[in-house]
GROMACS .gro file of C-alpha atoms in nm:
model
  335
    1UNK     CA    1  12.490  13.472   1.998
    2UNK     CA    2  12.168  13.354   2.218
    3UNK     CA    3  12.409  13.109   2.355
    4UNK     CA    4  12.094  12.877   2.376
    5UNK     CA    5  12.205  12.686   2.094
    6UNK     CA    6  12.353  12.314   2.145
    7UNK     CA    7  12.642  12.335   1.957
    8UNK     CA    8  12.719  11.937   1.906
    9UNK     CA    9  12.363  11.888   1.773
   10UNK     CA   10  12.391  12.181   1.590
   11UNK     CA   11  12.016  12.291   1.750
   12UNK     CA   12  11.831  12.466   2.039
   13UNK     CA   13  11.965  12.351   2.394
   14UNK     CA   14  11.621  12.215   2.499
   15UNK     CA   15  11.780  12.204   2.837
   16UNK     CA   16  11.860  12.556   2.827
   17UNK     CA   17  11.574  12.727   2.664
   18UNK     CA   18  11.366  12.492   2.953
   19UNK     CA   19  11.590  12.650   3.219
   20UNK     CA   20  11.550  13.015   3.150
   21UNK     CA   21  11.157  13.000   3.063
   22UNK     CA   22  11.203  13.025   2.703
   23UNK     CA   23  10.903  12.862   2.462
   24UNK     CA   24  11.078  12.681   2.168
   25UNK     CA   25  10.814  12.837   1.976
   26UNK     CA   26  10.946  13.170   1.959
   27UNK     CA   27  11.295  13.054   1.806
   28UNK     CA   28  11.354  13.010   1.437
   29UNK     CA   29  11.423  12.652   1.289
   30UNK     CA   30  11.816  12.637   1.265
   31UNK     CA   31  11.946  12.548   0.914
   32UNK     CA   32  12.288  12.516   0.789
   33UNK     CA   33  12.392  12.825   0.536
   34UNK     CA   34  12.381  12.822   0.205
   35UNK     CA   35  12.030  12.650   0.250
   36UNK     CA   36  11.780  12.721   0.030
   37UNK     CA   37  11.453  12.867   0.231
   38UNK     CA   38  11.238  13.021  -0.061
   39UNK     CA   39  11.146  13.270  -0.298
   40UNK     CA   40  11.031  13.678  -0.324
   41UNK     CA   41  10.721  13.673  -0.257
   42UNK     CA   42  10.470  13.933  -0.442
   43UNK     CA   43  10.484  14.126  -0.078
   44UNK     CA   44  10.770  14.125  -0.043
   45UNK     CA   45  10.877  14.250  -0.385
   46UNK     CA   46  10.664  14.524  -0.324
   47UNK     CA   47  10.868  14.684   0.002
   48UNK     CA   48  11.177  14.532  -0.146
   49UNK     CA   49  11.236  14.603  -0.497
   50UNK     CA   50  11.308  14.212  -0.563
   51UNK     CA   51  11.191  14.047  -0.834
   52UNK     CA   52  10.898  13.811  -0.739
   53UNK     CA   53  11.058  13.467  -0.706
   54UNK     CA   54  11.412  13.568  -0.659
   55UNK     CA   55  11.530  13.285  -0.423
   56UNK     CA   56  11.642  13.336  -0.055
   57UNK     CA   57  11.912  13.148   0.087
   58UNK     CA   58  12.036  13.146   0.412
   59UNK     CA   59  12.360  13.316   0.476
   60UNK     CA   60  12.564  13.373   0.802
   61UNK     CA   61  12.762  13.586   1.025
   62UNK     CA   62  13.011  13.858   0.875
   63UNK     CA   63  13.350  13.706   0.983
   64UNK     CA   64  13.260  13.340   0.904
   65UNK     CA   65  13.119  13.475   0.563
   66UNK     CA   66  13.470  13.581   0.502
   67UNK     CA   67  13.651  13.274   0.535
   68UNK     CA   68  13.507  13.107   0.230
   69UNK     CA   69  13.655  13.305  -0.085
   70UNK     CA   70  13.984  13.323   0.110
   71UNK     CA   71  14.010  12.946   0.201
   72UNK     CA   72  13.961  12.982   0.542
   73UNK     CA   73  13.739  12.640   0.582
   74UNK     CA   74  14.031  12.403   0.559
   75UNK     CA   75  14.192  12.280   0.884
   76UNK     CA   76  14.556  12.443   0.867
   77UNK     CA   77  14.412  12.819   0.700
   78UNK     CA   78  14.399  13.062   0.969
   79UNK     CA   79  14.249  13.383   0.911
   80UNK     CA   80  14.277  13.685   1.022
   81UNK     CA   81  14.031  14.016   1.008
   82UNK     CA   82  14.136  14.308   1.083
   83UNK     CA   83  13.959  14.597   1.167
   84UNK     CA   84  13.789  14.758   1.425
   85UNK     CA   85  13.762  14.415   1.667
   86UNK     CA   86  14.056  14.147   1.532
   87UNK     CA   87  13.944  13.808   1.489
   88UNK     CA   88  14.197  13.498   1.438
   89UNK     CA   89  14.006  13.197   1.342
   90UNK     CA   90  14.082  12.875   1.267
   91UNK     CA   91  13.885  12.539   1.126
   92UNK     CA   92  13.833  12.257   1.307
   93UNK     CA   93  13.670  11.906   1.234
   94UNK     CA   94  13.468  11.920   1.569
   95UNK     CA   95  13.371  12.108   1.814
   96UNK     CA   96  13.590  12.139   2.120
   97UNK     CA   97  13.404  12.259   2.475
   98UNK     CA   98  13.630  12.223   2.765
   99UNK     CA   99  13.725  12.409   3.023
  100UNK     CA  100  14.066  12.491   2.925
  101UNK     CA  101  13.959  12.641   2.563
  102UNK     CA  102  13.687  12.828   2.748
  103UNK     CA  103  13.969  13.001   2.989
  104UNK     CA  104  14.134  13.112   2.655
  105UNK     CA  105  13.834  13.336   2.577
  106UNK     CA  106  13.831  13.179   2.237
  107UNK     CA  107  13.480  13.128   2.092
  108UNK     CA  108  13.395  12.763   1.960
  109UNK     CA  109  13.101  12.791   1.706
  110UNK     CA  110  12.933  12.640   1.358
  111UNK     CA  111  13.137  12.737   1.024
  112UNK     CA  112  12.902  12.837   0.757
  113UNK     CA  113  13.078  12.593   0.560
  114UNK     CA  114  12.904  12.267   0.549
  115UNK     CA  115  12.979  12.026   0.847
  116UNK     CA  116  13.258  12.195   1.009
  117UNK     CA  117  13.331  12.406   1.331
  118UNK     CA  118  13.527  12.701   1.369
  119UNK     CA  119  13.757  12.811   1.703
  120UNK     CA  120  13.875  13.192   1.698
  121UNK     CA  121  13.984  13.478   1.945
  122UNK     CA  122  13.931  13.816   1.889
  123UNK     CA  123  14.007  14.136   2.051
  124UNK     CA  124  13.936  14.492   1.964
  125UNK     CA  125  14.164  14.684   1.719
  126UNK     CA  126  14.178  15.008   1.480
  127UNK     CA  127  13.898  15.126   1.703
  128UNK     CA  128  14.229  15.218   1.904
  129UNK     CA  129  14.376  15.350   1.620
  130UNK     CA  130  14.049  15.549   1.523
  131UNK     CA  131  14.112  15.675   1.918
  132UNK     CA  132  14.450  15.795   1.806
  133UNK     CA  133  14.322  15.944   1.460
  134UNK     CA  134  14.060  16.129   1.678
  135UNK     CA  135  14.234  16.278   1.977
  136UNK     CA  136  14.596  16.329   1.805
  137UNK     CA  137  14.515  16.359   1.439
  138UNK     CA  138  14.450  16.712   1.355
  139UNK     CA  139  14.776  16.782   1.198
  140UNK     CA  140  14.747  16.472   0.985
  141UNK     CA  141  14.413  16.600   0.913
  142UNK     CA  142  14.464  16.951   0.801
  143UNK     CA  143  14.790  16.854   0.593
  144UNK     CA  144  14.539  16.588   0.435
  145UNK     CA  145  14.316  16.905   0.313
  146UNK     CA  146  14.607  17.094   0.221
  147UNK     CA  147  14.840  16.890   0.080
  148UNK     CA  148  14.600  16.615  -0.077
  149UNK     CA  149  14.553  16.286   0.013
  150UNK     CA  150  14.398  16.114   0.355
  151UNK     CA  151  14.490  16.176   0.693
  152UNK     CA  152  14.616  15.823   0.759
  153UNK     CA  153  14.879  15.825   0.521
  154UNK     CA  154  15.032  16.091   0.675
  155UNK     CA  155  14.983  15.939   1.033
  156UNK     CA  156  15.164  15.616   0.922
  157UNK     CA  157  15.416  15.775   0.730
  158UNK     CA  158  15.491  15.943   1.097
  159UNK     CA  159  15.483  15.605   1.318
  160UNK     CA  160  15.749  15.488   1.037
  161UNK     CA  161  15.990  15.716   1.133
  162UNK     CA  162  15.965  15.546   1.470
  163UNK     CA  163  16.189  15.291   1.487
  164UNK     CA  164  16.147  14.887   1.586
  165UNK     CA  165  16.028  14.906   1.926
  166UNK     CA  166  15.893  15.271   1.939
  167UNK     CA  167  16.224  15.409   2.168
  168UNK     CA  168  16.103  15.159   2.454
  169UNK     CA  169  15.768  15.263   2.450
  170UNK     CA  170  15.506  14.990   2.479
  171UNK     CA  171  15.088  14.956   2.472
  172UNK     CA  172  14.864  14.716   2.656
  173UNK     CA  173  14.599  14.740   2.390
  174UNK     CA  174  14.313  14.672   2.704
  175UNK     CA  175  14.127  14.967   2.580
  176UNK     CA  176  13.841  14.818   2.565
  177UNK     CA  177  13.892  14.558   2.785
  178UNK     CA  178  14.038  14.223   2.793
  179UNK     CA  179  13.934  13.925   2.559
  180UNK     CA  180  14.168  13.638   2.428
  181UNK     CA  181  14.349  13.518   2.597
  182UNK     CA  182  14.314  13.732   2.929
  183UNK     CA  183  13.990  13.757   2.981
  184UNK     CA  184  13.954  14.039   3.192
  185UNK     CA  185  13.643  14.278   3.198
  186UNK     CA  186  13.852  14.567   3.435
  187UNK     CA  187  14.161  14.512   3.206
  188UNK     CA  188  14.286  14.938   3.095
  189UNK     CA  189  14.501  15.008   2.821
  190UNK     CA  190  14.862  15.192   2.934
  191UNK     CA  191  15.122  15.314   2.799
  192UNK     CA  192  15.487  15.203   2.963
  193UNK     CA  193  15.838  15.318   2.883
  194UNK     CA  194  15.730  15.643   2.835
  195UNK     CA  195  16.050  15.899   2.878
  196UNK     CA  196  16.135  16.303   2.725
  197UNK     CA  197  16.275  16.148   2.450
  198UNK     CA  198  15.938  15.992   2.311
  199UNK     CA  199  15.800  16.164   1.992
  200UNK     CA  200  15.427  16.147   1.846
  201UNK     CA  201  15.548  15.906   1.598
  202UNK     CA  202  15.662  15.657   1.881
  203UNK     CA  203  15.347  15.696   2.054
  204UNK     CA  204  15.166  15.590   1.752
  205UNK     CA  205  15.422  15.260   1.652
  206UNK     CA  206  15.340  15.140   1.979
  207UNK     CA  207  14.988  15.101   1.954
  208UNK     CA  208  15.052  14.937   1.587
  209UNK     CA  209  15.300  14.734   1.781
  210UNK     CA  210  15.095  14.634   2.086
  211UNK     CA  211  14.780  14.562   1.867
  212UNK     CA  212  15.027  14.247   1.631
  213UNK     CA  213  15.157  14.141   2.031
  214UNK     CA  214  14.806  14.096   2.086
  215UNK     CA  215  14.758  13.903   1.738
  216UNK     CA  216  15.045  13.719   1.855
  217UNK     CA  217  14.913  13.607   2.199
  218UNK     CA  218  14.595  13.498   2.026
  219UNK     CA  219  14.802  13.276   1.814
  220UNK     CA  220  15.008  13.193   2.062
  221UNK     CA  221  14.693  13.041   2.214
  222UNK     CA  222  14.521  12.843   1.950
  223UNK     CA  223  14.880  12.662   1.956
  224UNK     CA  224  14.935  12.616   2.285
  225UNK     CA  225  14.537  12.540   2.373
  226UNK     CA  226  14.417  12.340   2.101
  227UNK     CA  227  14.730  12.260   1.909
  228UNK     CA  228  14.705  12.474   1.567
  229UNK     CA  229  14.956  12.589   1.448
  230UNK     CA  230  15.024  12.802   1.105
  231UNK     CA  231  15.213  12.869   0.861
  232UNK     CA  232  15.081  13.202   0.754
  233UNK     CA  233  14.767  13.381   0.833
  234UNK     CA  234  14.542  13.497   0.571
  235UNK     CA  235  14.436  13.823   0.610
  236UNK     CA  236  14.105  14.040   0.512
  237UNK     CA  237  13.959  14.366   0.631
  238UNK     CA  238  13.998  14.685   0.573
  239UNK     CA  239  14.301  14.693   0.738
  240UNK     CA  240  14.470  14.492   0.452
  241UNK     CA  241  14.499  14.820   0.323
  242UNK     CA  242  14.745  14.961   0.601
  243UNK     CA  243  15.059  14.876   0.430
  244UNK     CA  244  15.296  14.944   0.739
  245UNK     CA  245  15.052  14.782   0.998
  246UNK     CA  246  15.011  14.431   0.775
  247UNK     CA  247  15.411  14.403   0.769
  248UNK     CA  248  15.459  14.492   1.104
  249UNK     CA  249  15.221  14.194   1.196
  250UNK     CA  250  15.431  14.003   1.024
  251UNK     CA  251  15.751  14.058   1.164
  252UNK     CA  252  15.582  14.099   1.535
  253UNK     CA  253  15.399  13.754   1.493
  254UNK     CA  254  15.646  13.570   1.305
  255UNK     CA  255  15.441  13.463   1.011
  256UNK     CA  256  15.388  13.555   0.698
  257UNK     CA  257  15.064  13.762   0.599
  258UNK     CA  258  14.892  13.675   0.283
  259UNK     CA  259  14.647  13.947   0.174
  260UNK     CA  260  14.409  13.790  -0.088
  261UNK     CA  261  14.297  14.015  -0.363
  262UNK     CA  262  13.974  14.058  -0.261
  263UNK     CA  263  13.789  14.355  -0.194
  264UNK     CA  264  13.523  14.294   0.018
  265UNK     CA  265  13.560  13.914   0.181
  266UNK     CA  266  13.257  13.902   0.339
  267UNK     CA  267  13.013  14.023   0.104
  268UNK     CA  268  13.153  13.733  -0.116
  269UNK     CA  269  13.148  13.514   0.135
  270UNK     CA  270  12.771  13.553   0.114
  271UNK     CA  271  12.729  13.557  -0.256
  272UNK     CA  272  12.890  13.269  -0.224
  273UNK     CA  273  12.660  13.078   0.006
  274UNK     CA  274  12.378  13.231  -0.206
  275UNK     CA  275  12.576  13.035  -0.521
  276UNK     CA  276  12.556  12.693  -0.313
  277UNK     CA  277  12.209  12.775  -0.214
  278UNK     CA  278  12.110  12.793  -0.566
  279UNK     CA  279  12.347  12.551  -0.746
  280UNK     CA  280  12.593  12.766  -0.913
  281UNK     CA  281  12.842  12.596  -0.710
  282UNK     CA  282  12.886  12.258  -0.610
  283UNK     CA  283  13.031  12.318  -0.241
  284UNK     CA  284  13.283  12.602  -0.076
  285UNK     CA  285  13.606  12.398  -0.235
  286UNK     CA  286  13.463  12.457  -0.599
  287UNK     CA  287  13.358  12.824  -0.537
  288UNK     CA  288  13.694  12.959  -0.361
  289UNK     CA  289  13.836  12.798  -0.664
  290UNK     CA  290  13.634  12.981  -0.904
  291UNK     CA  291  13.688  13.326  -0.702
  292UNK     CA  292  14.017  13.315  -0.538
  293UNK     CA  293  14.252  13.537  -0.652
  294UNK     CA  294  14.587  13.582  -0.476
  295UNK     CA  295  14.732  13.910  -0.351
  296UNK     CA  296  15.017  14.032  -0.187
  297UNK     CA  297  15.289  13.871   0.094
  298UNK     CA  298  15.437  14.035   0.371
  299UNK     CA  299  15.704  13.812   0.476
  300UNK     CA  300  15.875  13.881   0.851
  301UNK     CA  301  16.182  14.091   0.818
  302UNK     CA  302  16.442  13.832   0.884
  303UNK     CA  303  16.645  14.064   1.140
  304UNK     CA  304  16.321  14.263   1.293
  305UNK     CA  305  16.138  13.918   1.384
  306UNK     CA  306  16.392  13.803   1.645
  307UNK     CA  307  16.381  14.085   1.843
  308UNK     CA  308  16.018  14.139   1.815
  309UNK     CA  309  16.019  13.793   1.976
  310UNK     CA  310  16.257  13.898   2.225
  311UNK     CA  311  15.998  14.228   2.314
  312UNK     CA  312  15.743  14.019   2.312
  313UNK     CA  313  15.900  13.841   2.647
  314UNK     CA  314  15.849  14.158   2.791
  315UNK     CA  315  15.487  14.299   2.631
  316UNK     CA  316  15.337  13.934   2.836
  317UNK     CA  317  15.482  14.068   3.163
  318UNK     CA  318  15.248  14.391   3.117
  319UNK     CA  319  14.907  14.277   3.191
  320UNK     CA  320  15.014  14.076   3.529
  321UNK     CA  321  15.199  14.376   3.655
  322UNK     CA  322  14.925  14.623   3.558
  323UNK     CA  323  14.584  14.401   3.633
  324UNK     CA  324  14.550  14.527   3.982
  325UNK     CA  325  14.611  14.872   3.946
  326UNK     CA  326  14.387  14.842   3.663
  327UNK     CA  327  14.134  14.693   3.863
  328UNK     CA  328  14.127  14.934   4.128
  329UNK     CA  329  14.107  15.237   3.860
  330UNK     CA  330  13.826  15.046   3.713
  331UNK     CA  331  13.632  15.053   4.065
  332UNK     CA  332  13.721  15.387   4.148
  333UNK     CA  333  13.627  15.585   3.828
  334UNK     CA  334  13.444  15.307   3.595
  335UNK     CA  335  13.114  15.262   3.857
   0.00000   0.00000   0.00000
């Protein structure tokens, strides 16, 4: 996240850190995760709580943390988390840094897992929903404290009464800007196809809709850019939990979704490195085996995919009609 790390050597870009006036000194030594770096010390157990000698291993960042009790470290398992940013990430062997893959806006880094690389594009998410639950919600929310239960069940329940395709109504999820595989800081979000006939239910189906075309063009990318290509994606997140939303991905991107039965991936994910770190496990393969426990598949609805792939023809076209006039409201009321 420094990007001052070499990423072939797996260590600090001496030509980097010497370019921006940074002493190596002041960086920690890089080790892979799941490496052992000591214990609790008696200071530590003090402000901590920790037994003295309670070993320390290195762990990693959330999303990569993740992968491991889901599989995700294995060329040909692509992942998916969803929940407020999206991230589809893939394994790879070694590290690819060109141009091309760079223009995707997809982020080449180190797996936690031992000697491999991982390639993934992300892009925000329910934070758009959470916009939605926010703004437009209040209804769901007082029913929720009247009628029992939790607001969100009630505001899916409504954007399934929408049908396929939300009445024409489609969402350019650029909220938040632009990521993979526009990359696009003045990108805005918009709604198009808007007409009288549009209900709050609609309105709500699109964003669902537009966020799995955006899951799609980030697939759509690691095929076309560096040549992976799936066939499911694994999912995690809290967002696993969204019943409609996980089966709507499915039939939007074509694939099915496999939803693990874990509760909390990336905690895991961490215990897990801890386990290497300390010799529970031998290596990732022999802990996912030991925790892995499979879950639910949402399959694509066999007549819903097709024409989600036909809309979909039509959600790319958005962004290149819309980028200027986005560009010019970002000047005009974004400085």
């Amino acid at each position: 996240c420094t990007l001052l790390f070499d990423q072939k050597m797996r260590n600090w870009s001496e030509k980097i850190l010497t370019q921006a006036g940074i002493e190596r000194r002041l960086m920690c030594d890089p080790y892979p995760s799941g490496t052992l770096l000591g214990e609790v010390t008696e200071s530590a157990s003090v402000v901590t709580g920790l037994p003295i000698g309670t070993p320390v291993v290195l762990g990693g960042h959330d999303y990569l943390c993740g992968a491991l009790p889901v599989g995700a470290f294995t060329p040909g398992v692509v992942l998916d988390v969803t929940g407020t940013w999206e991230i589809v990430l893939a394994t790879i062997p070694e590290p690819i840094l060109t141009p091309d893959v760079q223009q995707l806006g997809v982020t080449v880094e180190t797996h936690v897992a031992s000697d491999t690389y991982t390639v993934w594009g992300g892009a925000v998410a329910a934070d758009m929903l959470e916009w939605y639950r926010k703004e437009y919600g209040y209804e769901a929310q007082q029913r929720a404290i009247k009628e029992g239960g939790v607001d969100w069940d009630y505001l899916m329940a409504e954007a399934s009464t929408s049908p396929a395709g939300a009445r024409g109504i489609m969402f350019l999820p650029h909220m938040s800007a632009a990521g993979c595989p526009v990359v696009d800081a003045r990108s805005l979000g918009a709604f198009v196809g808007l007409s009288n006939f549009a209900q709050s239910g609609d309105i709500l189906r699109a964003i669902v809709e537009g966020l799995d075309y955006q899951v799609l063009d980030i697939v759509t990318a690691l095929q076309t850019g560096l040549g992976i290509n799936p066939d499911r994606l694994v999912a995690v997140g809290g967002a696993t939990r969204n019943a409609f939303w996980m089966q709507n991905k499915a039939d939007v991107v074509g694939l099915p979704i496999e939803v693990p039965e874990v509760e909390e991936a990336t905690p895991l994910g961490a215990a897990i490195l801890a386990g290497i770190g300390i010799g529970l496990y031998r290596d990732e393969q022999d802990a996912f085996e030991r925790v892995y426990k499979p879950g639910k598949t949402y399959q694509p609805d066999p007549q819903l995919a097709p024409k989600y792939a036909e809309w979909y023809q039509i959600y790319q076209q958005l962004y290149p009609a819309l980028g200027s006039i986005s560009h010019q409201l970002y000047e005009q009321f974004r400085n």
